[in-house]
GROMACS .gro file of C-alpha atoms in nm:
model
  446
    1MET     CA    1  12.122   8.073  13.180
    2ASN     CA    2  12.367   8.361  13.070
    3GLN     CA    3  12.165   8.708  12.967
    4THR     CA    4  12.205   8.852  12.613
    5LEU     CA    5  12.391   9.161  12.670
    6GLU     CA    6  12.143   9.376  12.494
    7ARG     CA    7  11.786   9.450  12.536
    8TRP     CA    8  11.517   9.683  12.403
    9SER     CA    9  11.516  10.000  12.575
   10SER     CA   10  11.148   9.985  12.616
   11ARG     CA   11  10.804   9.841  12.539
   12ARG     CA   12  10.767  10.042  12.256
   13ALA     CA   13  11.127   9.980  12.107
   14PHE     CA   14  11.007   9.617  12.124
   15ILE     CA   15  10.652   9.670  11.945
   16LEU     CA   16  10.819   9.875  11.685
   17ALA     CA   17  11.076   9.616  11.630
   18VAL     CA   18  10.879   9.334  11.574
   19THR     CA   19  10.609   9.505  11.366
   20GLY     CA   20  10.920   9.595  11.152
   21ALA     CA   21  10.977   9.258  11.116
   22ALA     CA   22  10.621   9.168  10.983
   23VAL     CA   23  10.536   9.451  10.798
   24GLY     CA   24  10.707   9.412  10.451
   25LEU     CA   25  10.604   9.286  10.112
   26GLY     CA   26  10.339   9.105  10.262
   27ASN     CA   27  10.129   9.364  10.352
   28ILE     CA   28  10.187   9.624  10.083
   29TRP     CA   29  10.255   9.408   9.771
   30ARG     CA   30  10.118   9.045   9.845
   31PHE     CA   31   9.791   9.146  10.075
   32PRO     CA   32   9.656   9.369   9.795
   33TYR     CA   33   9.688   9.149   9.511
   34ILE     CA   34   9.586   8.813   9.702
   35THR     CA   35   9.284   8.965   9.830
   36GLY     CA   36   9.178   9.079   9.469
   37GLU     CA   37   9.245   8.706   9.331
   38ASN     CA   38   9.049   8.618   9.622
   39GLY     CA   39   8.727   8.803   9.613
   40GLY     CA   40   8.799   9.091   9.819
   41ALA     CA   41   8.609   9.123  10.153
   42ALA     CA   42   8.559   8.761  10.195
   43PHE     CA   43   8.906   8.668  10.233
   44LEU     CA   44   8.998   9.002  10.438
   45LEU     CA   45   8.738   8.857  10.707
   46LEU     CA   46   8.903   8.522  10.677
   47TYR     CA   47   9.254   8.664  10.675
   48VAL     CA   48   9.164   8.844  10.996
   49GLY     CA   49   9.039   8.561  11.160
   50PHE     CA   50   9.327   8.361  11.103
   51VAL     CA   51   9.575   8.618  11.234
   52VAL     CA   52   9.407   8.595  11.541
   53VAL     CA   53   9.342   8.192  11.565
   54LEU     CA   54   9.685   8.093  11.394
   55GLY     CA   55   9.918   8.359  11.348
   56LEU     CA   56   9.943   8.516  11.680
   57PRO     CA   57   9.936   8.235  11.910
   58VAL     CA   58  10.227   8.070  11.708
   59MET     CA   59  10.416   8.428  11.696
   60MET     CA   60  10.373   8.431  12.080
   61ALA     CA   61  10.547   8.094  12.096
   62GLU     CA   62  10.801   8.213  11.869
   63ILE     CA   63  10.882   8.489  12.105
   64MET     CA   64  10.840   8.304  12.419
   65ILE     CA   65  11.108   8.084  12.341
   66GLY     CA   66  11.347   8.367  12.251
   67ARG     CA   67  11.274   8.561  12.596
   68ALA     CA   68  11.304   8.224  12.806
   69GLY     CA   69  11.641   8.146  12.655
   70ARG     CA   70  11.807   8.508  12.633
   71ARG     CA   71  12.049   8.362  12.380
   72SER     CA   72  12.076   8.329  11.983
   73PRO     CA   73  11.779   8.086  11.867
   74MET     CA   74  12.019   7.765  11.819
   75GLN     CA   75  12.158   7.826  12.184
   76SER     CA   76  11.789   7.912  12.315
   77LEU     CA   77  11.617   7.577  12.206
   78ALA     CA   78  11.938   7.378  12.281
   79GLU     CA   79  11.948   7.493  12.634
   80LEU     CA   80  11.567   7.495  12.689
   81ALA     CA   81  11.579   7.140  12.545
   82ARG     CA   82  11.825   7.049  12.782
   83GLN     CA   83  11.616   7.151  13.092
   84ARG     CA   84  11.379   6.967  12.995
   85GLY     CA   85  11.582   6.665  12.964
   86THR     CA   86  11.548   6.573  12.580
   87SER     CA   87  11.748   6.591  12.272
   88THR     CA   88  11.957   6.903  12.217
   89HIS     CA   89  11.919   6.863  11.839
   90TRP     CA   90  11.623   7.095  11.865
   91LYS     CA   91  11.890   7.373  11.828
   92TRP     CA   92  11.868   7.219  11.461
   93LEU     CA   93  11.542   7.433  11.432
   94GLY     CA   94  11.735   7.770  11.482
   95LEU     CA   95  11.963   7.702  11.199
   96PHE     CA   96  11.668   7.576  10.955
   97GLY     CA   97  11.514   7.926  11.053
   98ALA     CA   98  11.853   8.114  10.966
   99PHE     CA   99  11.853   7.915  10.660
  100THR     CA  100  11.517   8.004  10.593
  101VAL     CA  101  11.524   8.378  10.619
  102PHE     CA  102  11.900   8.385  10.426
  103CYS     CA  103  11.690   8.223  10.108
  104ILE     CA  104  11.377   8.468  10.159
  105LEU     CA  105  11.634   8.799  10.224
  106SER     CA  106  11.830   8.692   9.914
  107PHE     CA  107  11.530   8.724   9.694
  108TYR     CA  108  11.363   8.987   9.928
  109SER     CA  109  11.673   9.192   9.856
  110VAL     CA  110  11.577   9.190   9.466
  111VAL     CA  111  11.238   9.284   9.495
  112SER     CA  112  11.317   9.540   9.718
  113GLY     CA  113  11.540   9.680   9.501
  114TRP     CA  114  11.277   9.734   9.238
  115SER     CA  115  11.111   9.949   9.493
  116ILE     CA  116  11.416  10.199   9.481
  117ASP     CA  117  11.408  10.205   9.112
  118PHE     CA  118  11.023  10.260   9.039
  119MET     CA  119  11.042  10.528   9.354
  120VAL     CA  120  11.304  10.742   9.144
  121ASN     CA  121  11.111  10.683   8.807
  122ALA     CA  122  10.788  10.788   8.970
  123PHE     CA  123  10.904  11.086   9.143
  124SER     CA  124  11.101  11.220   8.804
  125GLY     CA  125  10.774  11.173   8.614
  126GLY     CA  126  10.900  10.832   8.407
  127PHE     CA  127  10.565  10.708   8.416
  128ALA     CA  128  10.383  10.993   8.305
  129GLY     CA  129  10.154  10.977   7.983
  130LYS     CA  130  10.251  10.592   7.920
  131SER     CA  131   9.994  10.314   7.850
  132GLY     CA  132   9.962   9.961   8.078
  133PRO     CA  133  10.194   9.775   7.764
  134GLU     CA  134  10.455  10.040   7.791
  135ILE     CA  135  10.485  10.017   8.126
  136GLY     CA  136  10.479   9.674   8.098
  137ALA     CA  137  10.742   9.656   7.860
  138GLY     CA  138  10.963   9.875   8.085
  139PHE     CA  139  10.923   9.672   8.373
  140ASP     CA  140  11.061   9.369   8.145
  141ALA     CA  141  11.337   9.565   8.021
  142PHE     CA  142  11.424   9.654   8.361
  143LEU     CA  143  11.408   9.293   8.473
  144ALA     CA  144  11.607   9.179   8.210
  145ASP     CA  145  11.918   9.441   8.255
  146PRO     CA  146  12.149   9.261   8.497
  147LEU     CA  147  12.353   9.602   8.574
  148ARG     CA  148  12.078   9.813   8.700
  149MET     CA  149  11.904   9.505   8.882
  150THR     CA  150  12.258   9.409   9.044
  151PHE     CA  151  12.279   9.776   9.155
  152ASN     CA  152  11.940   9.828   9.309
  153HIS     CA  153  12.018   9.467   9.499
  154THR     CA  154  12.343   9.594   9.629
  155LEU     CA  155  12.229   9.931   9.744
  156PHE     CA  156  11.935   9.768   9.930
  157LEU     CA  157  12.157   9.504  10.089
  158VAL     CA  158  12.441   9.754  10.200
  159MET     CA  159  12.141   9.974  10.343
  160THR     CA  160  12.001   9.659  10.541
  161MET     CA  161  12.349   9.534  10.676
  162VAL     CA  162  12.487   9.851  10.796
  163VAL     CA  163  12.207   9.904  11.015
  164VAL     CA  164  12.269   9.515  11.158
  165ALA     CA  165  12.582   9.581  11.212
  166ALA     CA  166  12.523   9.874  11.415
  167GLY     CA  167  12.368   9.643  11.680
  168VAL     CA  168  12.026   9.653  11.878
  169ALA     CA  169  12.013   9.954  12.030
  170LYS     CA  170  12.237  10.170  11.782
  171GLY     CA  171  12.094  10.004  11.481
  172LEU     CA  172  11.789   9.824  11.487
  173GLU     CA  173  11.619  10.021  11.736
  174ARG     CA  174  11.710  10.357  11.663
  175LEU     CA  175  11.609  10.288  11.280
  176ASN     CA  176  11.279  10.112  11.359
  177ASN     CA  177  11.195  10.415  11.616
  178LEU     CA  178  11.270  10.654  11.310
  179LEU     CA  179  11.073  10.464  11.024
  180MET     CA  180  10.771  10.305  11.185
  181PRO     CA  181  10.601  10.617  11.256
  182ALA     CA  182  10.731  10.747  10.903
  183LEU     CA  183  10.576  10.452  10.736
  184TYR     CA  184  10.229  10.477  10.914
  185LEU     CA  185  10.216  10.851  10.843
  186LEU     CA  186  10.273  10.825  10.449
  187LEU     CA  187  10.031  10.545  10.449
  188ILE     CA  188   9.759  10.765  10.649
  189VAL     CA  189   9.832  11.036  10.394
  190LEU     CA  190   9.803  10.777  10.091
  191ALA     CA  191   9.469  10.674  10.252
  192GLY     CA  192   9.356  11.019  10.298
  193HIS     CA  193   9.429  11.085   9.939
  194ALA     CA  194   9.239  10.797   9.826
  195VAL     CA  195   8.950  10.963  10.011
  196THR     CA  196   8.904  11.261   9.744
  197MET     CA  197   8.888  10.962   9.485
  198ASP     CA  198   8.551  10.858   9.290
  199GLY     CA  199   8.658  10.528   9.320
  200PHE     CA  200   8.695  10.531   9.705
  201GLY     CA  201   8.333  10.451   9.754
  202PRO     CA  202   8.337  10.136   9.531
  203ALA     CA  203   8.682  10.019   9.688
  204MET     CA  204   8.525  10.047  10.017
  205ALA     CA  205   8.254   9.851   9.973
  206TRP     CA  206   8.409   9.576   9.779
  207LEU     CA  207   8.688   9.561  10.030
  208PHE     CA  208   8.437   9.572  10.335
  209THR     CA  209   8.095   9.430  10.225
  210PRO     CA  210   8.174   9.023  10.211
  211ASP     CA  211   8.034   8.843   9.933
  212PHE     CA  212   8.048   8.436  10.106
  213SER     CA  213   7.943   8.289   9.757
  214ALA     CA  214   8.301   8.364   9.638
  215LEU     CA  215   8.457   8.139   9.911
  216THR     CA  216   8.596   7.813   9.795
  217PRO     CA  217   8.847   7.575  10.008
  218MET     CA  218   9.128   7.735   9.845
  219VAL     CA  219   9.053   8.072   9.929
  220PHE     CA  220   9.072   7.949  10.294
  221VAL     CA  221   9.415   7.782  10.254
  222HIS     CA  222   9.528   8.118  10.114
  223ALA     CA  223   9.403   8.339  10.382
  224MET     CA  224   9.547   8.083  10.642
  225GLY     CA  225   9.892   8.115  10.457
  226HIS     CA  226   9.890   8.488  10.455
  227ALA     CA  227   9.836   8.493  10.791
  228PHE     CA  228  10.118   8.303  10.870
  229PHE     CA  229  10.364   8.465  10.619
  230THR     CA  230  10.232   8.844  10.707
  231LEU     CA  231  10.332   8.818  11.044
  232ALA     CA  232  10.687   8.719  10.987
  233VAL     CA  233  10.648   8.383  11.185
  234GLY     CA  234  10.872   8.027  11.121
  235ALA     CA  235  11.186   8.166  11.068
  236CYS     CA  236  11.327   8.231  11.397
  237ALA     CA  237  11.331   8.614  11.335
  238LEU     CA  238  11.089   8.682  11.633
  239MET     CA  239  11.249   8.403  11.851
  240ALA     CA  240  11.614   8.631  11.814
  241TYR     CA  241  11.376   8.954  11.885
  242GLY     CA  242  11.246   8.785  12.172
  243ALA     CA  243  11.572   8.729  12.339
  244TYR     CA  244  11.631   9.098  12.353
  245MET     CA  245  11.244   9.166  12.510
  246PRO     CA  246  11.272   9.358  12.851
  247ASP     CA  247  11.154   9.144  13.141
  248HIS     CA  248  10.883   9.353  13.282
  249GLN     CA  249  10.658   9.354  12.972
  250SER     CA  250  10.317   9.151  12.849
  251LEU     CA  251  10.405   8.928  12.590
  252PRO     CA  252  10.054   8.907  12.490
  253GLY     CA  253  10.000   9.247  12.466
  254ALA     CA  254  10.294   9.341  12.293
  255ALA     CA  255  10.208   9.049  12.049
  256GLY     CA  256   9.879   9.165  11.990
  257ALA     CA  257   9.980   9.516  11.936
  258VAL     CA  258  10.192   9.377  11.679
  259ALA     CA  259   9.900   9.209  11.484
  260VAL     CA  260   9.682   9.475  11.528
  261LEU     CA  261   9.921   9.694  11.355
  262ASP     CA  262  10.057   9.463  11.103
  263VAL     CA  263   9.681   9.393  10.984
  264LEU     CA  264   9.650   9.817  11.015
  265VAL     CA  265   9.913   9.827  10.751
  266ALA     CA  266   9.752   9.605  10.505
  267LEU     CA  267   9.400   9.765  10.543
  268LEU     CA  268   9.538  10.120  10.473
  269ALA     CA  269   9.751   9.969  10.180
  270GLY     CA  270   9.460   9.839   9.999
  271ILE     CA  271   9.244  10.129  10.089
  272ALA     CA  272   9.487  10.363   9.894
  273ILE     CA  273   9.562  10.043   9.606
  274PHE     CA  274   9.197   9.981   9.535
  275SER     CA  275   9.085  10.312   9.528
  276VAL     CA  276   9.305  10.415   9.266
  277VAL     CA  277   9.242  10.109   9.089
  278PHE     CA  278   8.838  10.135   9.127
  279THR     CA  279   8.878  10.484   8.989
  280GLN     CA  280   9.024  10.396   8.670
  281GLY     CA  281   8.782  10.121   8.602
  282MET     CA  282   9.098   9.823   8.638
  283ASP     CA  283   9.056   9.510   8.739
  284PRO     CA  284   9.149   9.465   9.121
  285GLY     CA  285   9.211   9.072   9.063
  286GLU     CA  286   9.550   9.197   8.843
  287GLY     CA  287   9.781   8.976   9.031
  288PRO     CA  288  10.135   9.018   9.128
  289GLY     CA  289  10.161   9.290   8.865
  290LEU     CA  290   9.923   9.518   9.052
  291VAL     CA  291  10.177   9.729   9.226
  292PHE     CA  292  10.467   9.729   8.992
  293VAL     CA  293  10.240   9.767   8.634
  294THR     CA  294   9.902   9.846   8.735
  295LEU     CA  295   9.945  10.120   8.988
  296PRO     CA  296  10.184  10.290   8.755
  297VAL     CA  297   9.947  10.306   8.498
  298ALA     CA  298   9.663  10.387   8.718
  299PHE     CA  299   9.823  10.726   8.878
  300ALA     CA  300   9.977  10.812   8.540
  301ASP     CA  301   9.639  11.005   8.427
  302LEU     CA  302   9.559  11.114   8.813
  303PRO     CA  303   9.628  11.487   8.951
  304GLY     CA  304   9.987  11.490   9.060
  305GLY     CA  305  10.003  11.113   8.999
  306ALA     CA  306  10.349  11.100   8.965
  307PHE     CA  307  10.415  11.255   9.334
  308TRP     CA  308  10.172  10.999   9.480
  309LEU     CA  309  10.273  10.724   9.301
  310GLY     CA  310  10.669  10.810   9.461
  311LEU     CA  311  10.519  10.839   9.760
  312PHE     CA  312  10.371  10.476   9.732
  313PHE     CA  313  10.674  10.374   9.632
  314LEU     CA  314  10.896  10.526   9.915
  315LEU     CA  315  10.633  10.366  10.156
  316LEU     CA  316  10.710  10.025  10.001
  317LEU     CA  317  11.079  10.095  10.007
  318LEU     CA  318  11.056  10.146  10.401
  319ALA     CA  319  10.860   9.866  10.477
  320THR     CA  320  11.080   9.627  10.272
  321TRP     CA  321  11.395   9.797  10.460
  322THR     CA  322  11.285   9.744  10.797
  323SER     CA  323  11.169   9.380  10.725
  324SER     CA  324  11.471   9.305  10.591
  325ILE     CA  325  11.665   9.437  10.855
  326ASN     CA  326  11.470   9.190  11.081
  327LEU     CA  327  11.505   8.938  10.862
  328ALA     CA  328  11.890   8.940  10.859
  329GLU     CA  329  11.909   8.990  11.239
  330PRO     CA  330  11.878   8.602  11.317
  331MET     CA  331  12.140   8.483  11.080
  332VAL     CA  332  12.376   8.753  11.238
  333SER     CA  333  12.266   8.645  11.612
  334THR     CA  334  12.355   8.255  11.514
  335LEU     CA  335  12.714   8.383  11.408
  336VAL     CA  336  12.778   8.582  11.719
  337GLY     CA  337  12.669   8.319  11.909
  338TRP     CA  338  12.923   8.107  11.735
  339GLY     CA  339  13.181   8.393  11.849
  340LEU     CA  340  13.208   8.628  11.566
  341SER     CA  341  13.190   9.022  11.625
  342ARG     CA  342  12.865   9.152  11.505
  343ARG     CA  343  13.031   9.352  11.255
  344LEU     CA  344  13.209   9.026  11.089
  345ALA     CA  345  12.894   8.847  11.120
  346ALA     CA  346  12.686   9.131  10.945
  347LEU     CA  347  12.979   9.129  10.670
  348ALA     CA  348  12.969   8.754  10.619
  349VAL     CA  349  12.572   8.760  10.565
  350GLY     CA  350  12.552   9.029  10.335
  351ILE     CA  351  12.827   8.881  10.106
  352CYS     CA  352  12.622   8.546  10.120
  353VAL     CA  353  12.299   8.684  10.087
  354TRP     CA  354  12.439   8.894   9.810
  355LEU     CA  355  12.596   8.622   9.603
  356VAL     CA  356  12.274   8.451   9.632
  357GLY     CA  357  12.066   8.745   9.540
  358LEU     CA  358  12.289   8.772   9.226
  359LEU     CA  359  12.145   8.431   9.086
  360CYS     CA  360  11.794   8.563   9.137
  361VAL     CA  361  11.895   8.857   8.985
  362LEU     CA  362  12.022   8.664   8.650
  363SER     CA  363  11.714   8.444   8.645
  364PHE     CA  364  11.557   8.725   8.474
  365SER     CA  365  11.827   8.767   8.212
  366THR     CA  366  12.137   8.519   8.138
  367LEU     CA  367  12.002   8.230   8.347
  368SER     CA  368  11.602   8.308   8.249
  369ASP     CA  369  11.623   7.970   8.033
  370VAL     CA  370  11.813   7.734   8.375
  371HIS     CA  371  11.525   7.543   8.517
  372VAL     CA  372  11.622   7.444   8.891
  373ILE     CA  373  11.284   7.258   8.990
  374GLY     CA  374  11.035   7.208   8.699
  375SER     CA  375  11.004   7.491   8.501
  376MET     CA  376  11.088   7.704   8.799
  377ASN     CA  377  11.440   7.936   8.749
  378PHE     CA  378  11.649   8.010   9.044
  379PHE     CA  379  11.418   8.314   9.173
  380GLY     CA  380  11.136   8.121   9.116
  381VAL     CA  381  11.247   7.838   9.364
  382VAL     CA  382  11.407   8.078   9.605
  383SER     CA  383  11.094   8.312   9.631
  384THR     CA  384  10.815   7.996   9.672
  385ILE     CA  385  10.972   7.721   9.827
  386PRO     CA  386  11.090   7.886  10.149
  387PRO     CA  387  10.766   8.121  10.244
  388GLU     CA  388  10.512   7.859  10.134
  389ILE     CA  389  10.701   7.564  10.261
  390PHE     CA  390  11.013   7.633  10.475
  391LEU     CA  391  10.819   7.917  10.697
  392PRO     CA  392  10.494   7.674  10.806
  393LEU     CA  393  10.756   7.378  10.851
  394GLY     CA  394  10.942   7.579  11.071
  395GLY     CA  395  10.624   7.746  11.247
  396LEU     CA  396  10.499   7.385  11.311
  397LEU     CA  397  10.810   7.296  11.467
  398ILE     CA  398  10.837   7.599  11.684
  399ALA     CA  399  10.438   7.564  11.827
  400ILE     CA  400  10.529   7.200  11.896
  401PHE     CA  401  10.866   7.289  12.097
  402ALA     CA  402  10.684   7.535  12.262
  403VAL     CA  403  10.364   7.362  12.405
  404TRP     CA  404  10.559   6.978  12.460
  405VAL     CA  405  10.901   7.031  12.460
  406MET     CA  406  11.011   7.371  12.631
  407PRO     CA  407  10.971   7.335  13.018
  408GLU     CA  408  10.626   7.442  13.148
  409ARG     CA  409  10.776   7.664  13.443
  410GLU     CA  410  11.011   7.833  13.152
  411ALA     CA  411  10.707   7.844  12.933
  412LEU     CA  412  10.471   8.008  13.229
  413ARG     CA  413  10.734   8.275  13.334
  414ALA     CA  414  10.819   8.373  12.944
  415LEU     CA  415  10.441   8.406  12.828
  416ASP     CA  416  10.361   8.611  13.148
  417ALA     CA  417   9.996   8.569  13.077
  418GLY     CA  418   9.944   8.407  13.444
  419PRO     CA  419   9.811   8.020  13.499
  420ASN     CA  420   9.460   8.081  13.317
  421GLY     CA  421   9.607   8.282  13.028
  422PHE     CA  422   9.896   7.999  12.980
  423ARG     CA  423   9.623   7.747  12.973
  424VAL     CA  424   9.422   7.895  12.709
  425TRP     CA  425   9.711   7.973  12.492
  426ARG     CA  426   9.867   7.641  12.538
  427ALA     CA  427   9.517   7.471  12.432
  428VAL     CA  428   9.474   7.709  12.114
  429VAL     CA  429   9.814   7.632  11.994
  430ARG     CA  430   9.799   7.239  12.051
  431TRP     CA  431   9.411   7.210  11.911
  432VAL     CA  432   9.404   7.483  11.691
  433SER     CA  433   9.694   7.638  11.551
  434ILE     CA  434   9.896   7.358  11.502
  435PRO     CA  435   9.621   7.179  11.284
  436LEU     CA  436   9.582   7.483  11.105
  437VAL     CA  437  10.006   7.503  11.025
  438LEU     CA  438   9.940   7.163  10.914
  439VAL     CA  439   9.663   7.265  10.642
  440VAL     CA  440   9.897   7.497  10.539
  441LEU     CA  441  10.176   7.320  10.507
  442PHE     CA  442  10.016   7.021  10.295
  443SER     CA  443   9.856   7.250  10.086
  444SER     CA  444  10.187   7.383   9.968
  445LEU     CA  445  10.326   7.056   9.902
  446LEU     CA  446  10.019   6.953   9.709
   0.00000   0.00000   0.00000
């Protein structure tokens, strides 16, 4: 098989890149509010467990396919299917993954643009002295301002595509090596500051002392879904990264390190956020508005609140930037596989994502009354269906391909865990991970 022209320069570069793909809105925005809505510690315990038995095995399957194929996702799937003597139509799974990340990046860029505006506003003291209703009204006014929203969406997308256009070594690897350590440093600083707050003790008790009476079937489903979503599995982004993986590197070891780093981000973000929330006597179950409405209110009355809030939104910006760069890569690599230059492919992807993102922007103003499916506007459809339905479906098909379609010789070599390790991994994927993905998928459809 032809080899890809570029590789990650080291084990560290690969781990940071895949962690960059996984860490984003799911860890810093979604994890705190979904944990708050589902009772705290019991949900956290389930989430970590499902990362191990659901997210991690499927993540290894996705990276393994890319590592064995050493091409774009579509080409890798087609070649491995051809080697097995089965239909090369499996290549369309790569295109489905690219479409999924296309949809996700279109709304991701819009939401990430919010963090730019909020970071500037926070550092300048724009939230100081304002009440909850005032901050909420300001957020609504921001959403209803298409020019301001479009500017931030455009700025964020330009930041993303410039890096992707530079390539693996000069773009993705260089930025991941810089930003991921910076992201963890900011998290540690924020969590360290949380230790000094009055709400730190109650927050730790709430976050780490499980109340199993709070568990319901939907808490299990939400924990499974979030474990899957937070590792960026199911969109072939990790398949594209696996194609650049060094030959002499343990895939289980690297994937395990990514899972630990990913969960660590969520935990540190939770400690930082809930310490502030409990210090101010607020409800941890505030929902999606926890970060963009509740936190500005909570920080407003704290000493140095403007600085710490600005630092938090800088952290959110860095996390979403690395994640969006890694979301864009499979789309760009697919077009490169079709013969386009990397720069032209990045430009084409950027323009298309910007146009769809513009519809998401206008969903809060000009197109707010336009319903696409049921009561959902365009932003609602794009921000719900791809992450909740397309990702689990993609993950299911990737897992099936890895354990039943991909040649066993290639799978054993790419996993690089030895015969016994391979048998254990394959059994877990077949009889644990795949049934759990089906539960997530069916629960999303109901």
